[in-house]
Each structure stands twice: as C-alpha cells, then as structure tokens.
Amino acid sequence: MYSQSEKICSFYASELHLTTILMEYVYEKTKEGRKILNILEKDLIKEAESVIELFKCKQALKADIKNIGWKKADDESINKLQDEYNGDIIIIAGSQKFVENVKGKVPNTNTIIDCYELLENASDTMDVLESHDYILMTDGVKKITEVLK
C-alpha cells in the first residue's frame, strides 16, 4: 500500500465533499487503532456529524471518529504540533497557503494527508499531484500514476 514517507493529497469542492472523502479513510484507520489528528482551516463539525450518523458501526467507534477533531484549528494548537503531537496520521485541509504553512510545523515522522480546497487551488492542481505519490478519493487511496493514466 503506502508508507509514512510517501505523500498523500486530496482535493475537495466543499466542506461536505471533504468530509465524505475523509470519512471512510478515518473510519478504517480508527478501527485499526491509529491516532488521527485533523488540522482544518474551516469548521467541519456539522458536516462530520451528518456523515458519521450514516455509518453502520458501533456507537463507540462513532464516538472515536467524532473525537479526532472536526473544528477549525487555531494558531496556538498549530504552533504546538511539533512538541505535543504523538499520533501517526495528520490530515491538513484548507487553502494551499494554509496547508503549506501547517506542513512546516508538523513532525515529519507522521503520515500527512494534504487536502486542498479545489476552487482556491485549481491552477496548481497538477503541481500538487506531481509532488505527491498518492491521492485520497471517496473510494480510497490510489497511486497518482494509476489515476492519471
């Protein structure tokens, strides 16, 4: 599949679209016991709660998915990332400027998924794809070379 050193990206058209893309991935990784942190430019609480309720799984797992953090990240929490976060998956979502700023502050021992707001990054989409190995889509993580055939 993919390892921590390989780069994963995703693109989304709206907050609901982003939540839908992330939810299956988050669900599977949470079932595996992986620790996930969302660093979001915009609040996704309402969208996450709506999508989580559609999942047919145990309430405890739903609670774990809700607890990974779906609210907008503040500057203080972003600045503390390097010293305080010891999980293994970090999802960064927002404008290209936001994603690049946060990436500079996260430990590089983590799996990092860069999620770009499509409307703000439409002109740079190919550059982003060329700088990543995999893309997260609604049907899972795919090798970019396979998607672009």
Short mmCIF file of C-alpha atoms in Angstrom, two decimals:
data_model
loop_
_atom_site.label_atom_id
_atom_site.label_comp_id
_atom_site.label_asym_id
_atom_site.label_seq_id
_atom_site.Cartn_x
_atom_site.Cartn_y
_atom_site.Cartn_z
CA MET A 1 0.00 0.00 0.00
CA TYR A 2 1.73 3.21 1.14
CA SER A 3 4.11 4.16 3.91
CA GLN A 4 4.65 7.23 6.04
CA SER A 5 7.36 8.54 3.73
CA GLU A 6 5.00 8.62 0.75
CA LYS A 7 2.98 11.75 0.20
CA ILE A 8 -0.82 11.71 0.04
CA CYS A 9 -3.05 14.53 -1.20
CA SER A 10 -6.72 15.14 -1.88
CA PHE A 11 -8.91 17.82 -3.44
CA TYR A 12 -12.41 18.86 -2.41
CA ALA A 13 -15.14 21.16 -3.72
CA SER A 14 -16.98 21.82 -0.44
CA GLU A 15 -16.77 21.02 3.26
CA LEU A 16 -19.34 18.23 2.84
CA HIS A 17 -17.33 16.78 -0.06
CA LEU A 18 -14.14 16.85 2.07
CA THR A 19 -15.90 15.12 4.95
CA THR A 20 -17.24 12.45 2.61
CA ILE A 21 -13.76 11.84 1.15
CA LEU A 22 -12.16 11.60 4.59
CA MET A 23 -14.78 9.58 6.42
CA GLU A 24 -14.13 6.09 5.00
CA TYR A 25 -10.37 6.55 5.46
CA VAL A 26 -10.81 7.85 9.02
CA TYR A 27 -13.25 5.03 9.78
CA GLU A 28 -10.82 2.33 8.62
CA LYS A 29 -7.80 3.84 10.38
CA THR A 30 -9.78 4.35 13.61
CA LYS A 31 -10.85 0.68 13.50
CA GLU A 32 -7.14 -0.21 13.24
CA GLY A 33 -6.47 1.83 16.39
CA ARG A 34 -4.48 4.52 14.60
CA LYS A 35 -4.36 8.00 16.12
CA ILE A 36 -5.59 10.73 13.74
CA LEU A 37 -5.46 14.49 14.03
CA ASN A 38 -7.36 16.87 11.77
CA ILE A 39 -5.93 20.35 11.26
CA LEU A 40 -8.66 22.28 9.49
CA GLU A 41 -8.85 25.79 8.11
CA LYS A 42 -12.67 25.71 8.46
CA ASP A 43 -15.04 24.04 10.92
CA LEU A 44 -16.40 20.66 9.76
CA ILE A 45 -18.33 19.72 12.89
CA LYS A 46 -21.79 19.88 11.30
CA GLU A 47 -20.71 18.02 8.16
CA ALA A 48 -18.81 15.35 10.14
CA GLU A 49 -21.76 14.66 12.44
CA SER A 50 -24.08 14.27 9.43
CA VAL A 51 -21.77 11.81 7.66
CA ILE A 52 -20.85 9.88 10.84
CA GLU A 53 -24.52 9.17 11.52
CA LEU A 54 -24.77 7.39 8.14
CA PHE A 55 -22.11 4.84 9.11
CA LYS A 56 -23.32 1.48 10.30
CA CYS A 57 -20.88 0.81 13.11
CA LYS A 58 -20.76 0.63 16.87
CA GLN A 59 -21.51 3.81 18.82
CA ALA A 60 -18.08 3.64 20.46
CA LEU A 61 -16.38 3.79 17.07
CA LYS A 62 -18.62 6.68 16.01
CA ALA A 63 -17.59 8.50 19.19
CA ASP A 64 -13.90 7.88 18.42
CA ILE A 65 -14.35 9.32 14.91
CA LYS A 66 -16.12 12.40 16.30
CA ASN A 67 -13.33 12.90 18.83
CA ILE A 68 -10.49 13.25 16.31
CA GLY A 69 -11.36 16.92 15.97
CA TRP A 70 -13.52 18.44 13.29
CA LYS A 71 -13.32 22.08 14.39
CA LYS A 72 -11.23 24.83 12.89
CA ALA A 73 -7.63 24.76 14.15
CA ASP A 74 -6.41 27.83 16.00
CA ASP A 75 -2.91 29.29 15.71
CA GLU A 76 -1.93 28.13 19.20
CA SER A 77 -2.71 24.47 18.53
CA ILE A 78 -0.91 24.59 15.16
CA ASN A 79 2.19 26.10 16.75
CA LYS A 80 2.30 23.35 19.41
CA LEU A 81 2.19 20.48 16.90
CA GLN A 82 5.88 19.73 16.73
CA ASP A 83 6.25 19.46 20.50
CA GLU A 84 2.99 17.86 21.58
CA TYR A 85 1.51 15.60 18.89
CA ASN A 86 2.49 11.94 19.05
CA GLY A 87 -0.10 10.36 16.75
CA ASP A 88 0.61 8.82 13.42
CA ILE A 89 -1.79 10.41 10.89
CA ILE A 90 -2.24 14.14 10.37
CA ILE A 91 -4.87 15.44 7.96
CA ILE A 92 -4.39 19.07 6.90
CA ALA A 93 -7.27 20.68 4.98
CA GLY A 94 -7.72 24.15 3.55
CA SER A 95 -6.26 26.58 1.07
CA GLN A 96 -2.82 25.88 -0.36
CA LYS A 97 -1.37 28.67 1.80
CA PHE A 98 -2.89 27.12 4.95
CA VAL A 99 -1.74 23.57 4.08
CA GLU A 100 1.83 24.66 3.31
CA ASN A 101 2.04 26.76 6.50
CA VAL A 102 0.87 23.87 8.70
CA LYS A 103 3.10 21.31 6.94
CA GLY A 104 6.12 23.32 8.04
CA LYS A 105 5.11 22.82 11.68
CA VAL A 106 4.25 19.11 11.83
CA PRO A 107 6.63 16.29 12.73
CA ASN A 108 7.78 14.58 9.55
CA THR A 109 7.54 11.14 11.14
CA ASN A 110 3.79 11.16 10.56
CA THR A 111 1.60 10.16 7.64
CA ILE A 112 0.41 13.52 6.36
CA ILE A 113 -2.56 13.93 4.06
CA ASP A 114 -2.74 17.33 2.37
CA CYS A 115 -6.33 18.20 1.41
CA TYR A 116 -6.65 21.21 -0.86
CA GLU A 117 -9.75 23.28 -1.44
CA LEU A 118 -10.18 22.88 -5.19
CA LEU A 119 -11.58 26.31 -6.01
CA GLU A 120 -8.66 28.05 -4.33
CA ASN A 121 -6.03 25.74 -5.87
CA ALA A 122 -7.43 24.95 -9.32
CA SER A 123 -4.47 26.43 -11.19
CA ASP A 124 -1.93 24.46 -9.10
CA THR A 125 -3.63 21.06 -9.18
CA MET A 126 -1.06 19.39 -11.45
CA ASP A 127 1.84 20.80 -9.40
CA VAL A 128 0.28 19.35 -6.25
CA LEU A 129 -0.30 15.96 -7.89
CA GLU A 130 3.30 15.84 -9.16
CA SER A 131 4.63 16.47 -5.64
CA HIS A 132 2.62 13.59 -4.09
CA ASP A 133 2.65 9.81 -4.52
CA TYR A 134 -0.98 9.02 -3.69
CA ILE A 135 -4.38 10.69 -3.80
CA LEU A 136 -7.20 10.10 -1.32
CA MET A 137 -10.55 9.84 -3.06
CA THR A 138 -14.00 8.76 -1.90
CA ASP A 139 -13.14 5.18 -2.83
CA GLY A 140 -9.81 5.15 -1.01
CA VAL A 141 -6.13 5.91 -1.52
CA LYS A 142 -4.92 5.47 -5.09
CA LYS A 143 -1.47 5.75 -6.66
CA ILE A 144 -1.44 9.01 -8.64
CA THR A 145 0.22 7.37 -11.64
CA GLU A 146 -2.73 4.97 -11.88
CA VAL A 147 -5.32 7.74 -11.62
CA LEU A 148 -3.66 9.88 -14.30
CA LYS A 149 -3.35 7.09 -16.92
#
